[in-house]
mmCIF file of C-alpha atoms and ligand atoms in Angstrom:
data_model
loop_
_atom_site.group_PDB
_atom_site.id
_atom_site.type_symbol
_atom_site.label_atom_id
_atom_site.label_comp_id
_atom_site.label_asym_id
_atom_site.label_seq_id
_atom_site.Cartn_x
_atom_site.Cartn_y
_atom_site.Cartn_z
ATOM 1 C CA MET A 1161 14.807 -20.102 -116.641
ATOM 2 C CA GLY A 1162 10.766 -18.404 -115.853
ATOM 3 C CA ASP A 1163 8.965 -20.611 -114.442
ATOM 4 C CA LYS A 1164 10.872 -23.256 -113.807
ATOM 5 C CA LYS A 1165 11.413 -24.567 -109.820
ATOM 6 C CA VAL A 1166 15.074 -22.827 -109.477
ATOM 7 C CA ILE A 1167 17.622 -26.084 -106.798
ATOM 8 C CA ALA A 1168 20.936 -23.337 -105.738
ATOM 9 C CA VAL A 1169 23.209 -26.295 -104.971
ATOM 10 C CA VAL A 1170 26.471 -25.728 -103.482
ATOM 11 C CA GLY A 1171 28.941 -27.455 -104.075
ATOM 12 C CA ALA A 1172 28.281 -28.001 -107.695
ATOM 13 C CA THR A 1173 31.432 -28.146 -108.779
ATOM 14 C CA GLY A 1174 32.418 -30.486 -106.965
ATOM 15 C CA ALA A 1175 30.728 -34.626 -107.094
ATOM 16 C CA GLN A 1176 27.444 -34.110 -104.986
ATOM 17 C CA GLY A 1177 26.735 -30.554 -106.258
ATOM 18 C CA GLY A 1178 27.877 -31.036 -108.888
ATOM 19 C CA GLY A 1179 26.105 -34.364 -110.032
ATOM 20 C CA LEU A 1180 22.485 -32.889 -109.115
ATOM 21 C CA VAL A 1181 23.236 -29.762 -111.416
ATOM 22 C CA ARG A 1182 24.034 -31.902 -114.760
ATOM 23 C CA ALA A 1183 21.028 -34.101 -113.249
ATOM 24 C CA ILE A 1184 18.952 -31.097 -113.116
ATOM 25 C CA LEU A 1185 20.602 -30.709 -116.481
ATOM 26 C CA ASN A 1186 19.576 -34.041 -118.519
ATOM 27 C CA ASP A 1187 16.682 -33.400 -118.198
ATOM 28 C CA ALA A 1188 15.602 -30.088 -119.610
ATOM 29 C CA GLN A 1189 11.338 -30.987 -119.602
ATOM 30 C CA ALA A 1190 11.167 -31.791 -116.255
ATOM 31 C CA GLY A 1191 10.380 -28.523 -114.108
ATOM 32 C CA PHE A 1192 13.247 -27.624 -112.628
ATOM 33 C CA ALA A 1193 16.678 -25.633 -113.167
ATOM 34 C CA ALA A 1194 20.059 -25.222 -111.506
ATOM 35 C CA ARG A 1195 21.070 -22.538 -110.163
ATOM 36 C CA ALA A 1196 25.321 -23.434 -109.155
ATOM 37 C CA LEU A 1197 26.933 -22.168 -106.844
ATOM 38 C CA THR A 1198 30.613 -21.694 -106.709
ATOM 39 C CA ARG A 1199 33.678 -19.314 -104.863
ATOM 40 C CA ASP A 1200 34.901 -17.957 -108.016
ATOM 41 C CA VAL A 1201 32.148 -18.008 -111.433
ATOM 42 C CA GLY A 1202 34.867 -17.426 -114.090
ATOM 43 C CA SER A 1203 36.848 -22.011 -112.661
ATOM 44 C CA GLU A 1204 36.864 -23.539 -115.553
ATOM 45 C CA LYS A 1205 34.699 -25.594 -113.859
ATOM 46 C CA ALA A 1206 31.664 -22.794 -113.040
ATOM 47 C CA ARG A 1207 32.012 -21.040 -116.786
ATOM 48 C CA GLU A 1208 31.948 -25.709 -118.245
ATOM 49 C CA LEU A 1209 28.697 -25.734 -115.791
ATOM 50 C CA ALA A 1210 27.162 -22.786 -117.195
ATOM 51 C CA ARG A 1211 27.859 -23.830 -120.786
ATOM 52 C CA MET A 1212 26.014 -26.588 -119.599
ATOM 53 C CA GLY A 1213 22.944 -24.338 -118.727
ATOM 54 C CA ALA A 1214 22.982 -23.595 -115.550
ATOM 55 C CA GLU A 1215 23.020 -20.015 -113.715
ATOM 56 C CA VAL A 1216 26.680 -20.106 -111.680
ATOM 57 C CA VAL A 1217 26.279 -17.398 -109.111
ATOM 58 C CA ALA A 1218 29.277 -16.474 -106.109
ATOM 59 C CA ALA A 1219 28.993 -18.124 -103.171
ATOM 60 C CA ASP A 1220 30.865 -18.815 -100.612
ATOM 61 C CA VAL A 1221 29.532 -20.859 -96.763
ATOM 62 C CA ASP A 1222 31.634 -19.068 -95.589
ATOM 63 C CA ASP A 1223 30.043 -15.928 -95.312
ATOM 64 C CA PRO A 1224 25.937 -15.695 -94.703
ATOM 65 C CA GLU A 1225 24.932 -12.800 -96.664
ATOM 66 C CA SER A 1226 25.933 -14.966 -99.521
ATOM 67 C CA LEU A 1227 24.613 -17.634 -99.018
ATOM 68 C CA LYS A 1228 21.422 -15.636 -98.468
ATOM 69 C CA LYS A 1229 21.369 -13.640 -102.140
ATOM 70 C CA ALA A 1230 22.453 -16.766 -103.751
ATOM 71 C CA PHE A 1231 18.955 -18.709 -102.228
ATOM 72 C CA ALA A 1232 16.498 -15.956 -103.377
ATOM 73 C CA GLY A 1233 14.024 -16.689 -105.078
ATOM 74 C CA ALA A 1234 15.182 -20.740 -105.545
ATOM 75 C CA HIS A 1235 11.995 -23.363 -104.721
ATOM 76 C CA GLY A 1236 14.837 -26.184 -103.032
ATOM 77 C CA ALA A 1237 18.399 -25.915 -101.468
ATOM 78 C CA PHE A 1238 21.038 -28.840 -101.872
ATOM 79 C CA CYS A 1239 23.784 -27.469 -98.896
ATOM 80 C CA VAL A 1240 26.022 -29.521 -98.176
ATOM 81 C CA THR A 1241 29.719 -29.187 -95.942
ATOM 82 C CA PHE A 1242 33.165 -29.519 -97.316
ATOM 83 C CA TYR A 1243 35.257 -30.937 -94.498
ATOM 84 C CA TRP A 1244 38.469 -32.454 -95.609
ATOM 85 C CA ALA A 1245 39.294 -28.730 -97.442
ATOM 86 C CA HIS A 1246 39.296 -27.672 -93.041
ATOM 87 C CA PHE A 1247 39.047 -30.238 -91.031
ATOM 88 C CA SER A 1248 37.192 -28.085 -88.609
ATOM 89 C CA PRO A 1249 33.728 -30.076 -87.213
ATOM 90 C CA GLU A 1250 33.057 -26.086 -85.079
ATOM 91 C CA LYS A 1251 33.659 -25.212 -88.904
ATOM 92 C CA GLU A 1252 31.025 -27.468 -91.012
ATOM 93 C CA ILE A 1253 28.041 -26.505 -88.013
ATOM 94 C CA ALA A 1254 28.449 -22.925 -88.338
ATOM 95 C CA GLN A 1255 28.449 -23.407 -92.550
ATOM 96 C CA ALA A 1256 24.992 -25.605 -92.043
ATOM 97 C CA ALA A 1257 24.241 -23.328 -89.864
ATOM 98 C CA ALA A 1258 24.165 -19.692 -92.225
ATOM 99 C CA MET A 1259 22.882 -22.409 -95.082
ATOM 100 C CA ALA A 1260 19.813 -23.749 -92.506
ATOM 101 C CA ARG A 1261 19.545 -20.152 -92.011
ATOM 102 C CA ALA A 1262 19.608 -18.833 -95.499
ATOM 103 C CA ALA A 1263 16.866 -21.415 -96.662
ATOM 104 C CA LYS A 1264 14.887 -19.686 -94.022
ATOM 105 C CA ASP A 1265 15.280 -16.383 -95.102
ATOM 106 C CA ALA A 1266 14.514 -17.249 -98.571
ATOM 107 C CA GLU A 1267 11.367 -19.237 -97.232
ATOM 108 C CA VAL A 1268 12.784 -21.779 -99.648
ATOM 109 C CA ARG A 1269 10.519 -24.410 -100.665
ATOM 110 C CA HIS A 1270 12.205 -27.964 -100.026
ATOM 111 C CA VAL A 1271 15.925 -28.417 -98.704
ATOM 112 C CA ILE A 1272 17.990 -31.237 -99.184
ATOM 113 C CA TRP A 1273 21.163 -31.514 -96.533
ATOM 114 C CA SER A 1274 24.009 -34.335 -97.136
ATOM 115 C CA THR A 1275 24.425 -36.183 -93.604
ATOM 116 C CA LEU A 1276 25.703 -38.553 -91.409
ATOM 117 C CA GLU A 1277 25.267 -40.294 -88.474
ATOM 118 C CA ASP A 1278 26.762 -38.666 -84.715
ATOM 119 C CA THR A 1279 28.020 -42.182 -84.587
ATOM 120 C CA ARG A 1280 28.257 -40.617 -80.634
ATOM 121 C CA ARG A 1281 24.786 -41.699 -80.138
ATOM 122 C CA TRP A 1282 25.834 -45.920 -81.548
ATOM 123 C CA VAL A 1283 30.146 -45.377 -79.545
ATOM 124 C CA PRO A 1284 29.220 -42.227 -76.659
ATOM 125 C CA LEU A 1285 32.961 -40.895 -75.611
ATOM 126 C CA SER A 1286 32.652 -43.142 -72.662
ATOM 127 C CA ASP A 1287 32.628 -46.415 -75.055
ATOM 128 C CA ASP A 1288 36.792 -47.002 -75.655
ATOM 129 C CA ARG A 1289 36.363 -48.977 -77.737
ATOM 130 C CA MET A 1290 37.266 -45.895 -80.226
ATOM 131 C CA PRO A 1291 39.624 -43.657 -79.623
ATOM 132 C CA THR A 1292 37.949 -40.387 -78.687
ATOM 133 C CA LEU A 1293 39.465 -37.250 -81.115
ATOM 134 C CA MET A 1294 38.797 -33.592 -81.139
ATOM 135 C CA GLY A 1295 37.355 -33.635 -76.970
ATOM 136 C CA LYS A 1296 34.353 -34.551 -78.420
ATOM 137 C CA TYR A 1297 33.787 -36.278 -81.234
ATOM 138 C CA LYS A 1298 34.145 -40.256 -82.288
ATOM 139 C CA VAL A 1299 34.148 -40.015 -86.044
ATOM 140 C CA PRO A 1300 33.944 -36.337 -86.281
ATOM 141 C CA HIS A 1301 33.591 -36.129 -89.443
ATOM 142 C CA PHE A 1302 29.419 -37.899 -88.998
ATOM 143 C CA ASP A 1303 29.708 -35.911 -85.687
ATOM 144 C CA ALA A 1304 29.498 -32.949 -86.852
ATOM 145 C CA LYS A 1305 26.721 -33.220 -90.076
ATOM 146 C CA GLY A 1306 24.733 -35.676 -87.432
ATOM 147 C CA GLU A 1307 24.671 -32.827 -84.486
ATOM 148 C CA ALA A 1308 23.653 -30.296 -87.483
ATOM 149 C CA ASN A 1309 20.197 -31.550 -87.998
ATOM 150 C CA HIS A 1310 18.924 -29.922 -86.023
ATOM 151 C CA LEU A 1311 19.772 -26.668 -86.976
ATOM 152 C CA PHE A 1312 17.392 -27.161 -89.761
ATOM 153 C CA THR A 1313 14.205 -28.543 -87.995
ATOM 154 C CA ASP A 1314 14.676 -25.766 -85.126
ATOM 155 C CA LEU A 1315 14.168 -22.931 -87.826
ATOM 156 C CA GLY A 1316 10.979 -25.032 -88.632
ATOM 157 C CA LEU A 1317 12.403 -25.568 -92.392
ATOM 158 C CA PRO A 1318 11.339 -28.424 -94.680
ATOM 159 C CA THR A 1319 13.800 -30.529 -94.772
ATOM 160 C CA THR A 1320 14.977 -33.570 -96.452
ATOM 161 C CA PHE A 1321 18.254 -36.234 -94.579
ATOM 162 C CA LEU A 1322 20.030 -37.613 -97.494
ATOM 163 C CA LEU A 1323 22.903 -39.587 -95.443
ATOM 164 C CA THR A 1324 25.595 -40.660 -98.571
ATOM 165 C CA SER A 1325 27.771 -43.523 -98.471
ATOM 166 C CA PHE A 1326 31.105 -44.497 -99.217
ATOM 167 C CA TYR A 1327 32.262 -43.013 -102.725
ATOM 168 C CA TRP A 1328 33.558 -45.619 -104.413
ATOM 169 C CA ASP A 1329 35.889 -42.667 -106.276
ATOM 170 C CA ASN A 1330 38.078 -42.798 -103.669
ATOM 171 C CA PHE A 1331 39.543 -45.215 -104.989
ATOM 172 C CA ILE A 1332 40.916 -42.155 -107.555
ATOM 173 C CA HIS A 1333 41.475 -39.529 -106.127
ATOM 174 C CA PHE A 1334 41.385 -39.941 -102.444
ATOM 175 C CA GLY A 1335 43.919 -42.112 -101.848
ATOM 176 C CA SER A 1336 42.352 -45.191 -100.874
ATOM 177 C CA GLY A 1337 42.331 -47.825 -103.977
ATOM 178 C CA PRO A 1338 44.673 -50.667 -104.672
ATOM 179 C CA LYS A 1339 48.932 -50.672 -103.367
ATOM 180 C CA LYS A 1340 51.131 -53.097 -103.750
ATOM 181 C CA GLY A 1341 52.304 -54.580 -100.836
ATOM 182 C CA PRO A 1342 56.339 -55.570 -100.868
ATOM 183 C CA ASP A 1343 55.633 -58.200 -102.614
ATOM 184 C CA GLY A 1344 54.255 -56.354 -105.499
ATOM 185 C CA THR A 1345 50.898 -57.803 -105.081
ATOM 186 C CA LEU A 1346 47.551 -55.143 -105.324
ATOM 187 C CA ALA A 1347 45.904 -55.031 -102.319
ATOM 188 C CA LEU A 1348 42.686 -53.453 -100.935
ATOM 189 C CA THR A 1349 43.519 -52.016 -97.516
ATOM 190 C CA LEU A 1350 40.302 -51.490 -95.462
ATOM 191 C CA PRO A 1351 39.335 -52.369 -91.336
ATOM 192 C CA MET A 1352 35.900 -53.529 -92.436
ATOM 193 C CA ASP A 1353 37.205 -58.119 -91.354
ATOM 194 C CA ASP A 1354 33.838 -59.763 -93.503
ATOM 195 C CA LYS A 1355 31.067 -55.965 -92.974
ATOM 196 C CA LYS A 1356 30.122 -55.220 -95.474
ATOM 197 C CA LEU A 1357 30.254 -51.642 -97.277
ATOM 198 C CA PRO A 1358 27.737 -49.597 -98.475
ATOM 199 C CA GLY A 1359 29.139 -47.723 -101.122
ATOM 200 C CA ILE A 1360 27.755 -44.845 -104.863
ATOM 201 C CA ALA A 1361 28.949 -43.597 -107.286
ATOM 202 C CA ALA A 1362 29.756 -39.859 -105.888
ATOM 203 C CA ASN A 1363 28.082 -38.641 -109.192
ATOM 204 C CA ASP A 1364 24.956 -40.945 -108.424
ATOM 205 C CA ILE A 1365 24.039 -38.555 -104.272
ATOM 206 C CA GLY A 1366 23.494 -35.904 -106.358
ATOM 207 C CA ALA A 1367 21.860 -37.640 -108.844
ATOM 208 C CA CYS A 1368 19.478 -39.433 -106.356
ATOM 209 C CA ALA A 1369 19.406 -36.213 -104.846
ATOM 210 C CA TYR A 1370 17.232 -34.990 -107.882
ATOM 211 C CA GLY A 1371 15.146 -37.900 -107.655
ATOM 212 C CA ILE A 1372 14.231 -36.258 -104.113
ATOM 213 C CA PHE A 1373 13.257 -33.220 -105.150
ATOM 214 C CA LYS A 1374 11.402 -34.441 -108.092
ATOM 215 C CA LYS A 1375 9.445 -36.308 -105.790
ATOM 216 C CA GLY A 1376 8.471 -32.976 -103.383
ATOM 217 C CA PRO A 1377 6.168 -34.189 -100.758
ATOM 218 C CA GLU A 1378 6.542 -36.941 -99.538
ATOM 219 C CA TYR A 1379 10.713 -36.923 -98.950
ATOM 220 C CA ILE A 1380 9.776 -33.831 -96.792
ATOM 221 C CA GLY A 1381 10.999 -34.963 -93.071
ATOM 222 C CA LYS A 1382 12.387 -37.587 -93.588
ATOM 223 C CA THR A 1383 16.112 -39.438 -93.643
ATOM 224 C CA VAL A 1384 16.538 -41.567 -96.992
ATOM 225 C CA GLY A 1385 20.109 -43.113 -96.541
ATOM 226 C CA ILE A 1386 21.185 -44.072 -100.264
ATOM 227 C CA ALA A 1387 23.399 -46.079 -101.816
ATOM 228 C CA GLY A 1388 24.534 -47.721 -104.939
ATOM 229 C CA GLU A 1389 26.241 -51.401 -103.340
ATOM 230 C CA HIS A 1390 26.615 -53.170 -100.571
ATOM 231 C CA LEU A 1391 30.504 -54.263 -100.959
ATOM 232 C CA THR A 1392 32.389 -56.826 -98.255
ATOM 233 C CA GLY A 1393 36.195 -56.061 -99.094
ATOM 234 C CA GLU A 1394 36.710 -59.471 -100.654
ATOM 235 C CA ARG A 1395 33.989 -58.849 -103.265
ATOM 236 C CA MET A 1396 34.991 -55.361 -104.349
ATOM 237 C CA ALA A 1397 38.956 -56.268 -104.192
ATOM 238 C CA ALA A 1398 37.201 -59.687 -107.191
ATOM 239 C CA SER A 1399 36.080 -56.694 -108.359
ATOM 240 C CA LEU A 1400 38.804 -54.901 -109.540
ATOM 241 C CA THR A 1401 41.052 -57.579 -109.952
ATOM 242 C CA LYS A 1402 37.970 -58.500 -113.192
ATOM 243 C CA ALA A 1403 38.192 -55.014 -113.904
ATOM 244 C CA LEU A 1404 41.432 -53.737 -113.451
ATOM 245 C CA GLY A 1405 43.676 -57.614 -114.696
ATOM 246 C CA ARG A 1406 45.118 -57.554 -112.579
ATOM 247 C CA GLU A 1407 45.019 -59.933 -109.261
ATOM 248 C CA VAL A 1408 43.483 -57.641 -106.195
ATOM 249 C CA ARG A 1409 44.283 -58.963 -102.340
ATOM 250 C CA TYR A 1410 41.747 -57.617 -99.624
ATOM 251 C CA ASN A 1411 43.519 -57.159 -97.589
ATOM 252 C CA SER A 1412 41.627 -55.938 -93.767
ATOM 253 C CA VAL A 1413 43.340 -54.378 -90.464
ATOM 254 C CA PRO A 1414 42.267 -54.148 -87.749
ATOM 255 C CA PRO A 1415 40.965 -50.235 -87.307
ATOM 256 C CA GLY A 1416 43.773 -49.569 -84.484
ATOM 257 C CA VAL A 1417 46.426 -50.488 -87.384
ATOM 258 C CA TYR A 1418 44.478 -48.054 -90.069
ATOM 259 C CA ARG A 1419 43.598 -45.278 -87.621
ATOM 260 C CA GLY A 1420 48.108 -45.357 -87.328
ATOM 261 C CA PHE A 1421 48.476 -44.803 -90.820
ATOM 262 C CA GLY A 1422 49.236 -40.995 -90.043
ATOM 263 C CA PHE A 1423 47.617 -39.761 -93.249
ATOM 264 C CA PRO A 1424 46.028 -36.965 -92.164
ATOM 265 C CA GLY A 1425 42.147 -38.023 -91.327
ATOM 266 C CA ALA A 1426 43.219 -41.864 -90.704
ATOM 267 C CA ASP A 1427 42.272 -42.254 -87.322
ATOM 268 C CA ASP A 1428 39.010 -39.672 -88.309
ATOM 269 C CA LEU A 1429 38.275 -42.779 -91.107
ATOM 270 C CA GLY A 1430 40.012 -45.769 -89.244
ATOM 271 C CA ASN A 1431 36.914 -44.848 -86.528
ATOM 272 C CA MET A 1432 34.456 -45.011 -89.603
ATOM 273 C CA PHE A 1433 34.998 -47.898 -90.137
ATOM 274 C CA GLN A 1434 35.661 -49.200 -87.017
ATOM 275 C CA PHE A 1435 31.452 -47.680 -85.956
ATOM 276 C CA LYS A 1436 30.288 -48.969 -89.338
ATOM 277 C CA ARG A 1437 31.989 -52.627 -89.288
ATOM 278 C CA ASP A 1438 30.991 -52.727 -85.646
ATOM 279 C CA PHE A 1439 26.827 -51.811 -86.048
ATOM 280 C CA ASN A 1440 27.056 -52.753 -89.629
ATOM 281 C CA ASP A 1441 22.840 -54.242 -90.023
ATOM 282 C CA ALA A 1442 22.436 -50.434 -88.345
ATOM 283 C CA PHE A 1443 24.486 -48.508 -90.504
ATOM 284 C CA CYS A 1444 23.605 -51.163 -93.873
ATOM 285 C CA GLY A 1445 20.085 -50.380 -92.377
ATOM 286 C CA ALA A 1446 19.881 -47.305 -93.192
ATOM 287 C CA ARG A 1447 21.109 -47.264 -96.690
ATOM 288 C CA ASN A 1448 19.006 -48.590 -99.299
ATOM 289 C CA VAL A 1449 19.650 -49.880 -102.378
ATOM 290 C CA GLU A 1450 15.901 -50.182 -104.082
ATOM 291 C CA VAL A 1451 15.364 -46.052 -102.907
ATOM 292 C CA ALA A 1452 18.563 -44.859 -104.613
ATOM 293 C CA ARG A 1453 17.251 -47.169 -107.349
ATOM 294 C CA SER A 1454 13.864 -45.439 -108.024
ATOM 295 C CA LEU A 1455 15.497 -41.984 -107.742
ATOM 296 C CA TYR A 1456 17.607 -42.672 -109.677
ATOM 297 C CA PRO A 1457 16.867 -45.664 -112.433
ATOM 298 C CA GLY A 1458 20.337 -44.809 -113.691
ATOM 299 C CA LEU A 1459 22.189 -46.291 -110.557
ATOM 300 C CA GLN A 1460 25.441 -47.031 -110.906
ATOM 301 C CA THR A 1461 26.908 -51.655 -109.677
ATOM 302 C CA PHE A 1462 30.468 -51.253 -108.323
ATOM 303 C CA GLU A 1463 30.640 -53.473 -111.703
ATOM 304 C CA GLN A 1464 28.795 -49.930 -113.503
ATOM 305 C CA TRP A 1465 30.764 -48.036 -112.309
ATOM 306 C CA LEU A 1466 34.751 -49.866 -112.937
ATOM 307 C CA ALA A 1467 33.427 -50.143 -116.166
ATOM 308 C CA ARG A 1468 33.640 -46.613 -116.862
ATOM 309 C CA ASN A 1469 36.363 -45.346 -114.407
ATOM 310 C CA ALA A 1470 38.996 -48.357 -113.549
ATOM 311 C CA GLY A 1471 41.527 -46.701 -115.473
ATOM 312 C CA ARG A 1472 41.584 -43.824 -113.527
ATOM 313 C CA ILE A 1473 42.763 -45.599 -110.602
ATOM 314 C CA PRO A 1474 45.854 -44.633 -109.642
ATOM 315 C CA LEU A 1475 48.274 -48.238 -109.226
ATOM 316 C CA GLU A 1476 51.635 -47.148 -108.608
HETATM 317 N N1 NAP B 1087 34.277 -39.431 -99.482
HETATM 318 C C1 NAP B 1087 33.912 -39.650 -99.223
HETATM 319 O O1 NAP B 1087 33.176 -41.663 -99.199
HETATM 320 C C2 NAP B 1087 32.427 -39.686 -98.564
HETATM 321 C C3 NAP B 1087 30.895 -40.344 -98.908
HETATM 322 C C4 NAP B 1087 29.140 -39.544 -97.474
HETATM 323 C C5 NAP B 1087 29.848 -38.303 -97.752
HETATM 324 N N2 NAP B 1087 31.301 -37.611 -98.025
HETATM 325 C C6 NAP B 1087 31.260 -35.739 -97.245
HETATM 326 O O2 NAP B 1087 31.162 -34.328 -97.877
HETATM 327 C C7 NAP B 1087 31.172 -33.729 -98.279
HETATM 328 C C8 NAP B 1087 31.761 -33.196 -99.397
HETATM 329 O O3 NAP B 1087 31.154 -33.283 -100.951
HETATM 330 P P1 NAP B 1087 31.617 -33.492 -101.719
HETATM 331 O O4 NAP B 1087 32.766 -35.142 -102.086
HETATM 332 O O5 NAP B 1087 30.785 -32.899 -103.250
HETATM 333 O O6 NAP B 1087 32.809 -32.165 -102.561
HETATM 334 P P2 NAP B 1087 34.059 -31.943 -103.370
HETATM 335 O O7 NAP B 1087 34.136 -33.086 -104.715
HETATM 336 O O8 NAP B 1087 35.116 -31.220 -102.591
HETATM 337 O O9 NAP B 1087 33.362 -30.699 -104.085
HETATM 338 C C9 NAP B 1087 33.968 -29.061 -103.000
HETATM 339 C C10 NAP B 1087 32.845 -27.670 -104.140
HETATM 340 O O10 NAP B 1087 32.186 -27.635 -103.104
HETATM 341 C C11 NAP B 1087 32.959 -26.318 -103.064
HETATM 342 N N3 NAP B 1087 33.146 -25.796 -101.520
HETATM 343 C C12 NAP B 1087 34.411 -25.625 -101.140
HETATM 344 N N4 NAP B 1087 34.437 -24.666 -99.938
HETATM 345 C C13 NAP B 1087 33.523 -24.179 -99.811
HETATM 346 C C14 NAP B 1087 33.474 -22.850 -99.477
HETATM 347 N N5 NAP B 1087 33.794 -22.472 -98.568
HETATM 348 N N6 NAP B 1087 31.753 -22.605 -100.348
HETATM 349 C C15 NAP B 1087 31.628 -22.776 -101.345
HETATM 350 N N7 NAP B 1087 31.921 -23.500 -101.498
HETATM 351 C C16 NAP B 1087 32.031 -24.147 -101.089
HETATM 352 C C17 NAP B 1087 34.436 -25.931 -103.869
HETATM 353 O O11 NAP B 1087 33.257 -25.696 -105.106
HETATM 354 P P3 NAP B 1087 34.190 -24.146 -105.201
HETATM 355 O O12 NAP B 1087 35.832 -24.125 -105.164
HETATM 356 O O13 NAP B 1087 33.892 -23.443 -106.879
HETATM 357 O O14 NAP B 1087 34.236 -22.850 -105.002
HETATM 358 C C18 NAP B 1087 34.425 -26.868 -104.577
HETATM 359 O O15 NAP B 1087 34.971 -27.341 -105.777
HETATM 360 C C19 NAP B 1087 32.505 -33.652 -97.632
HETATM 361 O O16 NAP B 1087 31.660 -33.389 -96.076
HETATM 362 C C20 NAP B 1087 32.583 -34.662 -97.320
HETATM 363 O O17 NAP B 1087 32.669 -35.237 -95.249
HETATM 364 C C21 NAP B 1087 32.072 -38.013 -98.845
#
């Protein structure tokens, strides 16, 4: 590892962090080394990262001491939280605080905080266009990340705030893909009307984060929003139709209907899509495809992502 700049990567066995680790390891001459943080260094995914050349270390974002050790001596730290593992905004905020503290103690030179908008800046709790959830949030998994931004600035950390986009991989892993309707036709159901949804291949988030670490100082103190493409539901359905060789139609539903779907987090996601729909110019404007491509020239379009992944989308 020697004189390489070590990047400590939280969530290294997951989507965003995994993309970053792979990007570092695939660019061995650039002077960076990957330190992969995991709760289980013996897991298959962790061992695979070690085989690829990453330094694998044990850490848990719920254990501040483990983070301190894992960040020690690092040049950079990639910080992400895991809302869907616990559905607790308060836990996310505590985890962000622990990561910020550990980065401060380690005197890390560059932090990337994977964040999202605090939607309450656009939709105050008094705005009843969407329900308030858990007593003080509109979009809990967004609001907590945005609220946590100040934890990094308050400590004077050299931070880049990375605004991410909807993963197209949700069509594979998160149950968001096309489903058969009563007439047997596949439908992509989203409460977005004719508005555009910024989306990205999850892997490319980490690859863009690597681009930010490489560019270094010019991104410190900045908010950078990334997407692979901004697409309407109609456009995504047309691309899915082409890639799957089966008709997929776009089924736009009101956000209230989406909130009522009943799966865990449906209310949070219904509010999220409504926020993206109602503040579409601001939301899309904050996520720049050209900036993302400048950070990672291999950035995938939706059709490129589908060419590699359509066969992995569960349809029945
Ligand atoms: N889905 C989307 O469209 C989307 C879009 C934008 C942002 N996001 C946000 O992305 C975040 C999740 O990032 P991701 O998708 O990269 O996660 P992910 O793929 O679910 O990866 C989670 C990884 O994090 C590790 N992890 C979980 N709990 C941990 C803990 N307590 N301490 C240390 N490591 C822990 C696990 O690794 P080990 O088991 O090896 O420890 C796991 O492999 C969420 O907060 C979500 O809101 C999602």
